[in-house]
Structures are given as structure tokens and as C-alpha cells.
Amino acid sequence: MVDLATEAFNTNNFALAAEIYERNIAENGPKLDWYLGLADSLARNGDVMKAYFSYSRAFRLGRVTPENLKHLCTGLIKLMNSREGLIPAPKPDKYMDMFACWLCRGVLHDPVTIPCGHSCCRKCLEREKMRKCKKCGVLYYYPGVRTFKTNVLLLDTIKKRFPLDSDAVKFKALGNELFERGQFEEAITTYTQAFEYAPKDHRIYSNRSRAYAAIDRYQEALSDAEVAVQYKPDWPKGYFRKGTALMGLNRYEEAIMAFLQCLTLDPAVESAKKCLTQALHKVLSPLHLEAQKHGDLQRAVQNPLTAFMSSCASTAGSAKAKMGQSCLCMVQRVENKLQESLQKAESCAIGHDQEKVDSNVCDINTGISTDEAEPTSTDDAETNTKEHSTTVYEREVSCVPSGTCSSPTTRKRTCKNATSQTDEAPPKQARSEQEQQSTEKNASDTYCVEKDDFECSLCFRLFYLPVTTPCGHVFCRGCLDRVLDHNSNCPLCKFSLVEYLAERRQATTEAVESILQVYLPQDYEERKKIHEREVEEFTRMSRERQEVPIFVCTHAFPTVRCPLHVFEPHYRLMIRQCMESGTRQFGMCASVENTENFSRYGCILEIRDVQYFPDGRSAVDTIGRQRFYVLSHDKRDGYSIAHVEFLEDNKIDEGDKEEITQLHKTVYAEAQGWLTRLSQPIKEQIVNHFGTLPAKDVSLQWSPDGPSWIWWLVAVLPVDNRGKTAMLSMTSLKNRMRAVRHILQFVTQRTNVRARLR
């Protein structure tokens, strides 16, 4: 039976596994391994409340390690992700969000832009070592982070926008260095000095919380961690710091909630998972007799963890159905407590108008600084000195407090205010309402973006659809594309952009575009209208005046595939303009030997797909549409454009209908016979390039260009350019079929002669 349960669990059939374990326990009595298997199955099946009590019974049957609770962690994280409102959402700030790193949530420091268009701090990106953007999920394939150069435009803008940020970075870097050397008191003092330049930097609070925890000052560590969470409620590391401090205070239930919030935001934080299992192990372990005398036996029922699981169970409708009336009342009470705690958390969230951090009221214009040396991932190793037997990383991961904290039974359960002052806290800055309004205005209205800084160095106009190259320079997407048609190097620094061309993502740089939209809205809208007018003019000329761009190469025919290898710069531009305008069409005309002219008759090609090569060349898959006659032609952007007249076949007279129908059958049969006699290698070449012979058309005039199989034969048959041009010019279906039949007979006769000569 146990083997069946294990097999069901391994195949993700958790409900069946739980049922088998329950039956086995009922028939054979309780056993540690069976209760653990039952609890794991219930946790993975989403019935966390039952799993919680099953783990409790397992603890009373034998030794259970924190590793045995990993499936309970998985189930809790899954439930957290399914519920909304458990993590207060930060209030958007359109004047600050564009300058923030999406990894550490602070102001960009040494910003780099990855291929998807998002920007982050270089140190943050190096520590993550990821091949996928965590914000949008897009993969990128550059060999390493060092390939990305600093975004020059963002760097200059941030220096002007946050002039004090560099000083704050120096103090934080020094604090991190002192921490790594084990000089925790000095590190705390240095972090506090950094507040003078960045009073609202959540990462300084996180660093100082870590330093406090390293010397077992967990209450101060908790205060700093809660301030970090208030400022950035969507930053997982703040919750990790909070959970670590709560573990040091032996407040394990609250620590569990903090670690769950961390893992809800970032499920990949392994150190948070390890701490979560240890906190759960502390909560589920049987209490000592002395603790029971103090009434702590009921604490597990009234803590936030049980409240969360009870509310989840009530949502599913399974737990309350099995409880008595008294239990229902208890669950309702703890659900109310959970709602009160959520409302309190939301009121403390950054951006809330009623709640202000007493010890850190600051000028918004100073912004949020970036910590180069602090790891953005909460599972990064943190070194300590020789005087300490364990590393700081081990302190965080093990979450075993080493201080002489008082017992949780005698400690007051209410937390300190997250903004409580410490000895090293920065002085309180009292400001009047008028000063605060003045500061906000300075942050939004007074700060001016110089328009000249946001002009493209290629077109000397305001950026439109700005893209960032791997070398860190920003251009308009259209301008850069036109340059890369001629050269695969950056137009400013000559850095090779071969890899950039290979990906062909061309994602706009989100930060730069947001700056333009917020600080230069009128200029950006005007620039957008100019671009739209240019595209509209290109499209209008093609449709109204029947002007089409001309690709001078070979003959193309209606309904027949025409694969192209495009490498010349002006044709690269032409293909791109056809795609951007939405027409996806251009004309194909054959060149005239020994002249720069091209044939007067051609065919419209429709682009079906474009595949780019690393050096900028492209393979374009097209198919023929309408025939045309060139009335006049000119040059634009290096390629020819033509004013054309479209051609159609004449309608079949009733008197010729029977003759043409018979001719249609005869020529098609002769074409099939000719193809049958071809050698296999030649057949394969024809099929690979042009496809198979189309089926015979039911109606002779379903298309204005006649049956498609005739054009397929014209493309395949060995006919010179003059003959193919003559075929395109014909508007009589009868004459075209006669000409094709004549060519078929000539080719068949010549093939027979060669066969006899052999």
C-alpha cells in the first residue's frame, strides 16, 4: 500500500496518495513515515490545514527534521500566490519609477539595458547571473553581462537628476566593506551616515538590518526591515530581512508569514525556503511543559500562519464543513485578525498619504541611491571575520538566533513601530506642509530634462522608439536600422553590433521612452505625429498613386513562390519600410542586360516571412500577386519606385470557351507528362524552390491572372528573360496557354533528341 502511495505521489496524484495513507493509518495504526507521507500529499494537494495538523501528529511520533517540511513550504507558497492582497502593492510614482532598477527597486547605478528594453544596475545583473529577464520573461543570448556597456544617456540623466546619489553609494559601499570585515558597529554607523544623502533608500535599511542581526540586536533589525518593507512592499529582500529578525526574536509564526511573502514575490530565493522550513519546524515542534503552563499551547491557533491557512481552507469550503460551531467562530475571528493586519500593512505602504516614517522624512528630490556591494538576491553569501565561528551567510540561512533574547512567553507580542528611532538613526526632519509641497513640485515640475540631451545623433530629432545598443548608445530605432543596412558597427564608437543584428529584437528602451513621455510629453507627441505622417505618406503613395518600390532582380509570377536573399543596403531598407508601413508588398522586375534599366513588366510580391542573419542579411519568403506595367519610375532612398498600371486577363468570349477549356486540359496533361520524365534530382530542385505543380483550376477565370498552374510552369520552364517578359505582358489566356504548350513541345522534343544521341 505504501508503495502505491509513493508511486501516486511521484506522479503528482496527491489526492490518491493521501487517501491511501489515510486508509493505511486507519487499518494499521499511526506511524511516523505514514503521517509524513499523508502530510506531504495533503500539502501538495492544497489542503494545507489538514497537512498542518498531520505534521503536528508526526512530530509526536518521532524525530522530524526541517527538510521533511519542504512540501508544506511548497503548498503554502502556492496558496499565497493564489490569494490577492496579502502583499500591499506600491503606489506608482511616474516621476521616479523610470529611474528605478527592477531588481533592487532603487535608483539605477551604472545602468545597463538588456535586449528586452529593461534597464537595471550592473551589479544587480551580475549577481543574478540570469539568462531571462525577471520582469518580462524574455530570454537573451549574449555571452555574459560584461558584454553590456553602461547606458550613457541614462547614466548622465541620473547624475543630473540625483546629484547626491554618488555620495550615498560611497557610504554604502564602505558600510558593506566594513560588514564583510566583521566590523558591524562601524558598518551600522556608516550606513546611518548614508541616510544624510538618501534618507528613503530601502536598501540602506536592509543593510543596517543585516548588521544589527549580526550582533544579535534583533529588535533594531526588525525596525529597519519593516521600514524597508514599507518603502518597497514589492521587494522580496525586505521580507527576508524581516523574517530573519523575527526568527532572532523567537517570533516564528510572524517569521513564517514574512518568508512566505518573500517567496511569493520571488520563489527562487533558496535561503528563504530554508529559513521557512526551520520556522515551521519551530512552530510544529511539541512545546515544553513550562511553555504549556504559560498557555502557549493555544498560541499556534491564534497566530497569523493559522489564520492564513484557516482563511484559505474556508475559501475552498472544505475545512469549515467539518468543524463544529465553536471552531467556525474561532476561524472567523482569526480571519478578521488577518484582515486587520492586511489593512495595517497597506496603511504602512509607501505612498500612503496618512502614514509617514517619523525618523526618515526626506526630500523626494534626493531620490533612492544604489548599493553596488549589496547583493540583490537574498541567498548571496555574506562573509564574516575570523573572530566569528560562522559566516554571516550561515547566520541568515540557519536562522538560529545566537543572542540572549527573552522568551516569547514573556515578551510583548506587539511589534515596535517600524519607524522607531535607534541610537544611530538619522535626526528627524520636521517640515511644514508648504515645504513638502515645494519638495514634491521640485521633484516633478522643477526638474527639467534638457531636450538636446534626448536628440538622436543620427537624425538630430527627438528620440522616437529609442533603442539601446550593447555598447550603451541610444538611437531612434529607424535611424539605427538604416545605418546598420550599410555597416554592422555602432555609428558612434564603432563597436561591433553583429550579435545585436542576430537577435533583431529592437525592443524600445523603457526607461528612456518613459522619461520622454513624462518630462517632454508635447515634444514626444509631436515627434510621434511626424513619424506617423511619414509612414502614412509612404503607404498613401503606394495605394492612391499606385507607386510601388521596385526590387530589380529577376522575374516573378502570380501565385508562385519567390524566395529572396537580400543583402544590399537599399533593399534592406526597402523591405523594412514595406514591413513597417503594413503594406508588406513591393514590385519585382527583371534587370535588362548591360544597362541600369529594368523590364517594364513585373509582378507584385507579398512578404510572408523574413529571417535575419547575424550580419544583417535576410532571407525573405515572398509570393507573387498582381502583374503590372511600369508607366514611369524614379529613385527614393537609393532604390527605384515606379508608377504602375495593373494588368488583368481579358474575359473569355463564349465562342472561345469550349476551345480554351479543351486546351486547358491538354496543356495540363502534357505538363504532367513532362514532369514525370524529369530526373529525380531536378524534380527535387524544382519542388524545393517553387513547390509542387498546383492542381487544375475549377474555373478558368477565378483569378484576374488566370490559372495558377500556368504561371508555375512559366517559372519552371527553361525560358529566357524576353520570353518570360512576354508571358507577363499577355492579357489573353488563350494565347498564353498556346505559348506554354509550344514551349513544352519544344523542350520535350529536345529532351527526346538528347536521349537518342546517348
Coordinates of N, CA and C in Angstrom, one line a residue, residues 610-719:
V610 N 10.3 37.0 -42.9 CA 11.6 37.5 -43.1 C 12.5 36.8 -42.0
Q611 N 13.6 36.3 -42.4 CA 14.6 35.7 -41.4 C 15.9 36.4 -41.6
Y612 N 16.4 36.9 -40.4 CA 17.6 37.8 -40.5 C 18.8 36.9 -40.1
F613 N 19.9 37.3 -40.8 CA 21.2 36.6 -40.4 C 22.0 37.6 -39.5
P614 N 23.0 37.0 -38.8 CA 23.8 37.8 -37.9 C 24.4 39.1 -38.5
D615 N 24.8 39.1 -39.7 CA 25.4 40.2 -40.3 C 24.5 41.2 -41.0
G616 N 23.2 41.0 -40.8 CA 22.2 42.0 -41.3 C 21.5 41.5 -42.6
R617 N 22.1 40.5 -43.3 CA 21.4 40.0 -44.4 C 20.1 39.3 -44.0
S618 N 19.2 39.0 -45.0 CA 17.9 38.4 -44.6 C 17.5 37.5 -45.8
A619 N 16.7 36.5 -45.4 CA 16.1 35.6 -46.3 C 14.6 35.9 -46.3
V620 N 14.1 36.4 -47.4 CA 12.7 36.9 -47.5 C 11.9 35.9 -48.3
D621 N 10.8 35.4 -47.6 CA 9.9 34.5 -48.3 C 8.7 35.3 -48.9
T622 N 8.6 35.3 -50.2 CA 7.5 36.1 -50.9 C 6.7 35.2 -51.8
I623 N 5.6 35.7 -52.2 CA 4.7 35.0 -53.2 C 4.1 36.1 -54.1
G624 N 4.0 35.7 -55.4 CA 3.5 36.6 -56.4 C 2.1 36.9 -56.3
R625 N 1.7 38.2 -56.6 CA 0.3 38.6 -56.6 C -0.2 39.1 -57.9
Q626 N -0.1 40.4 -58.2 CA -0.6 41.0 -59.4 C 0.5 41.4 -60.4
R627 N 0.2 41.3 -61.7 CA 1.1 41.8 -62.7 C 0.9 43.3 -62.9
F628 N 1.9 44.0 -63.3 CA 1.8 45.4 -63.6 C 2.7 45.9 -64.8
Y629 N 2.4 47.0 -65.3 CA 3.2 47.7 -66.3 C 3.7 49.0 -65.8
V630 N 5.0 49.3 -65.9 CA 5.6 50.5 -65.4 C 5.4 51.6 -66.3
L631 N 4.7 52.6 -65.8 CA 4.4 53.9 -66.6 C 5.6 54.8 -66.5
S632 N 6.1 55.0 -65.3 CA 7.3 55.8 -65.1 C 8.0 55.4 -63.8
H633 N 9.2 55.8 -63.6 CA 9.9 55.4 -62.4 C 10.9 56.5 -62.0
D634 N 11.3 56.4 -60.7 CA 12.2 57.4 -60.1 C 13.0 56.7 -59.0
K635 N 13.8 57.4 -58.3 CA 14.6 56.9 -57.2 C 14.2 57.5 -55.9
R636 N 14.2 56.7 -54.8 CA 14.0 57.2 -53.5 C 14.7 56.3 -52.5
D637 N 15.5 57.0 -51.6 CA 16.3 56.2 -50.6 C 17.2 55.2 -51.2
G638 N 17.6 55.4 -52.4 CA 18.6 54.5 -53.0 C 18.0 53.4 -53.8
Y639 N 16.7 53.2 -53.8 CA 16.1 52.2 -54.6 C 15.0 52.8 -55.6
S640 N 14.6 52.0 -56.6 CA 13.6 52.6 -57.6 C 12.2 52.5 -57.1
I641 N 11.4 53.5 -57.4 CA 10.0 53.4 -57.2 C 9.3 53.7 -58.6
A642 N 8.2 53.1 -58.8 CA 7.5 53.2 -60.1 C 6.0 53.4 -60.0
H643 N 5.6 54.3 -60.9 CA 4.1 54.5 -61.1 C 3.6 53.4 -62.0
V644 N 2.7 52.5 -61.6 CA 2.4 51.3 -62.4 C 0.9 51.3 -62.7
E645 N 0.7 50.5 -63.7 CA -0.7 50.1 -64.1 C -0.9 48.6 -64.0
F646 N -1.9 48.2 -63.2 CA -2.0 46.7 -63.0 C -2.7 46.1 -64.2
L647 N -2.3 44.8 -64.5 CA -2.8 44.1 -65.7 C -3.8 43.0 -65.2
E648 N -4.8 42.7 -66.1 CA -5.7 41.6 -65.9 C -6.0 41.0 -67.2
D649 N -6.3 39.7 -67.1 CA -6.7 38.9 -68.3 C -8.0 39.4 -68.9
N650 N -8.1 39.3 -70.2 CA -9.4 39.7 -70.9 C -10.4 38.5 -70.6
K651 N -11.6 38.9 -70.5 CA -12.7 37.9 -70.3 C -12.8 37.0 -71.5
I652 N -13.1 35.7 -71.2 CA -13.2 34.7 -72.3 C -14.6 34.9 -73.0
D653 N -14.5 35.0 -74.3 CA -15.7 35.0 -75.1 C -16.4 33.7 -75.1
E654 N -17.7 33.7 -75.2 CA -18.5 32.5 -75.2 C -18.1 31.5 -76.3
G655 N -17.7 32.1 -77.5 CA -17.4 31.3 -78.6 C -16.1 30.6 -78.4
D656 N -15.1 31.2 -77.6 CA -13.8 30.5 -77.4 C -13.8 29.7 -76.1
K657 N -14.9 29.6 -75.4 CA -14.8 29.0 -74.1 C -14.6 27.5 -74.2
E658 N -15.2 26.8 -75.2 CA -15.0 25.4 -75.3 C -13.6 25.0 -75.8
E659 N -13.1 25.8 -76.7 CA -11.7 25.6 -77.2 C -10.7 25.8 -76.1
I660 N -10.9 26.9 -75.3 CA -9.9 27.2 -74.2 C -10.0 26.1 -73.1
T661 N -11.2 25.6 -72.9 CA -11.4 24.5 -71.8 C -10.6 23.3 -72.3
Q662 N -10.8 22.9 -73.5 CA -10.1 21.7 -74.0 C -8.6 21.9 -74.0
L663 N -8.1 23.2 -74.4 CA -6.7 23.5 -74.4 C -6.2 23.4 -73.0
H664 N -7.0 23.8 -72.1 CA -6.6 23.8 -70.6 C -6.3 22.4 -70.2
K665 N -7.1 21.4 -70.5 CA -6.9 20.0 -70.2 C -5.7 19.5 -70.8
T666 N -5.6 19.8 -72.1 CA -4.5 19.2 -72.9 C -3.1 19.7 -72.4
V667 N -3.0 21.0 -72.2 CA -1.7 21.5 -71.8 C -1.3 21.0 -70.4
Y668 N -2.3 20.9 -69.5 CA -2.1 20.4 -68.1 C -1.6 19.0 -68.1
A669 N -2.2 18.1 -69.0 CA -1.7 16.7 -69.1 C -0.3 16.7 -69.7
E670 N 0.0 17.5 -70.7 CA 1.3 17.5 -71.2 C 2.4 18.0 -70.2
A671 N 2.0 18.9 -69.4 CA 2.9 19.4 -68.3 C 3.2 18.3 -67.3
Q672 N 2.1 17.5 -66.9 CA 2.3 16.4 -66.0 C 3.3 15.3 -66.6
G673 N 3.1 15.1 -67.9 CA 4.0 14.1 -68.6 C 5.4 14.6 -68.6
W674 N 5.6 15.8 -68.9 CA 7.0 16.4 -68.9 C 7.6 16.3 -67.5
L675 N 6.9 16.6 -66.5 CA 7.5 16.5 -65.1 C 7.8 15.1 -64.8
T676 N 7.0 14.1 -65.3 CA 7.2 12.7 -64.9 C 8.5 12.2 -65.5
R677 N 8.9 12.7 -66.7 CA 10.1 12.3 -67.4 C 11.4 12.9 -66.9
L678 N 11.2 13.9 -66.0 CA 12.4 14.6 -65.5 C 13.2 13.6 -64.5
S679 N 14.4 13.8 -64.3 CA 15.2 13.0 -63.4 C 14.9 13.5 -61.9
Q680 N 15.1 12.6 -61.0 CA 14.7 12.8 -59.6 C 15.5 14.0 -59.0
P681 N 16.8 14.2 -59.2 CA 17.4 15.4 -58.7 C 16.8 16.7 -59.2
I682 N 16.5 16.8 -60.5 CA 15.9 18.0 -61.0 C 14.5 18.2 -60.4
K683 N 13.7 17.2 -60.2 CA 12.4 17.3 -59.6 C 12.5 17.9 -58.2
E684 N 13.5 17.4 -57.4 CA 13.7 17.9 -56.1 C 14.1 19.3 -56.0
Q685 N 14.9 19.7 -57.0 CA 15.3 21.2 -57.0 C 14.1 22.0 -57.3
I686 N 13.3 21.6 -58.2 CA 12.1 22.4 -58.6 C 11.1 22.5 -57.4
V687 N 10.9 21.4 -56.8 CA 9.9 21.4 -55.6 C 10.5 22.2 -54.5
N688 N 11.8 22.1 -54.2 CA 12.3 22.9 -53.1 C 12.2 24.4 -53.3
H689 N 12.3 24.8 -54.6 CA 12.3 26.2 -54.9 C 11.0 26.8 -55.2
F690 N 10.2 26.1 -56.0 CA 8.9 26.6 -56.4 C 7.7 25.9 -55.8
G691 N 7.9 24.7 -55.2 CA 6.8 23.9 -54.7 C 6.3 23.0 -55.7
T692 N 5.3 22.3 -55.4 CA 4.7 21.3 -56.4 C 3.8 21.9 -57.4
L693 N 3.5 21.2 -58.5 CA 2.6 21.7 -59.5 C 1.2 21.9 -58.9
P694 N 0.6 23.1 -59.0 CA -0.7 23.3 -58.5 C -1.7 22.5 -59.2
A695 N -2.8 22.2 -58.5 CA -3.9 21.5 -59.1 C -4.6 22.3 -60.2
K696 N -5.3 21.6 -61.0 CA -6.0 22.2 -62.1 C -7.2 23.0 -61.6
D697 N -7.3 24.3 -62.0 CA -8.4 25.2 -61.5 C -9.7 24.7 -62.0
V698 N -10.7 24.8 -61.1 CA -12.1 24.5 -61.5 C -12.6 25.5 -62.5
S699 N -12.4 26.8 -62.2 CA -12.8 27.9 -63.1 C -11.6 28.5 -63.7
L700 N -11.7 28.8 -65.0 CA -10.6 29.4 -65.7 C -10.4 30.9 -65.4
Q701 N -11.4 31.5 -64.8 CA -11.2 33.0 -64.6 C -11.5 33.3 -63.1
W702 N -11.2 32.4 -62.2 CA -11.4 32.7 -60.8 C -10.4 33.8 -60.3
S703 N -9.3 33.9 -61.1 CA -8.3 35.0 -60.8 C -8.1 35.9 -62.0
P704 N -7.9 37.2 -61.8 CA -7.6 38.1 -62.9 C -6.4 37.7 -63.7
D705 N -5.5 36.9 -63.2 CA -4.3 36.5 -63.9 C -4.4 35.1 -64.5
G706 N -5.5 34.4 -64.4 CA -5.7 33.1 -65.0 C -5.3 32.0 -64.1
P707 N -5.3 30.7 -64.5 CA -4.9 29.6 -63.7 C -3.5 29.7 -63.1
S708 N -3.4 29.3 -61.9 CA -2.1 29.4 -61.2 C -1.0 28.4 -61.7
W709 N -1.5 27.2 -62.2 CA -0.5 26.2 -62.7 C 0.3 26.7 -63.9
I710 N -0.4 27.6 -64.7 CA 0.3 28.1 -65.9 C 1.5 28.9 -65.5
W711 N 1.3 29.8 -64.5 CA 2.4 30.6 -64.0 C 3.5 29.8 -63.4
W712 N 3.1 28.7 -62.7 CA 4.1 27.8 -62.1 C 5.0 27.2 -63.2
L713 N 4.3 26.8 -64.3 CA 5.1 26.2 -65.5 C 6.0 27.3 -66.1
V714 N 5.5 28.5 -66.2 CA 6.3 29.6 -66.8 C 7.6 29.8 -66.0
A715 N 7.4 29.8 -64.7 CA 8.6 29.9 -63.8 C 9.6 28.8 -63.9
V716 N 9.1 27.6 -64.1 CA 9.9 26.4 -64.1 C 10.6 26.1 -65.4
L717 N 9.8 26.3 -66.5 CA 10.4 26.0 -67.8 C 11.6 26.8 -68.2
P718 N 12.5 26.3 -68.9 CA 13.7 27.0 -69.3 C 13.4 28.0 -70.4
V719 N 12.9 29.2 -70.0 CA 12.6 30.3 -70.9 C 13.5 31.4 -70.6

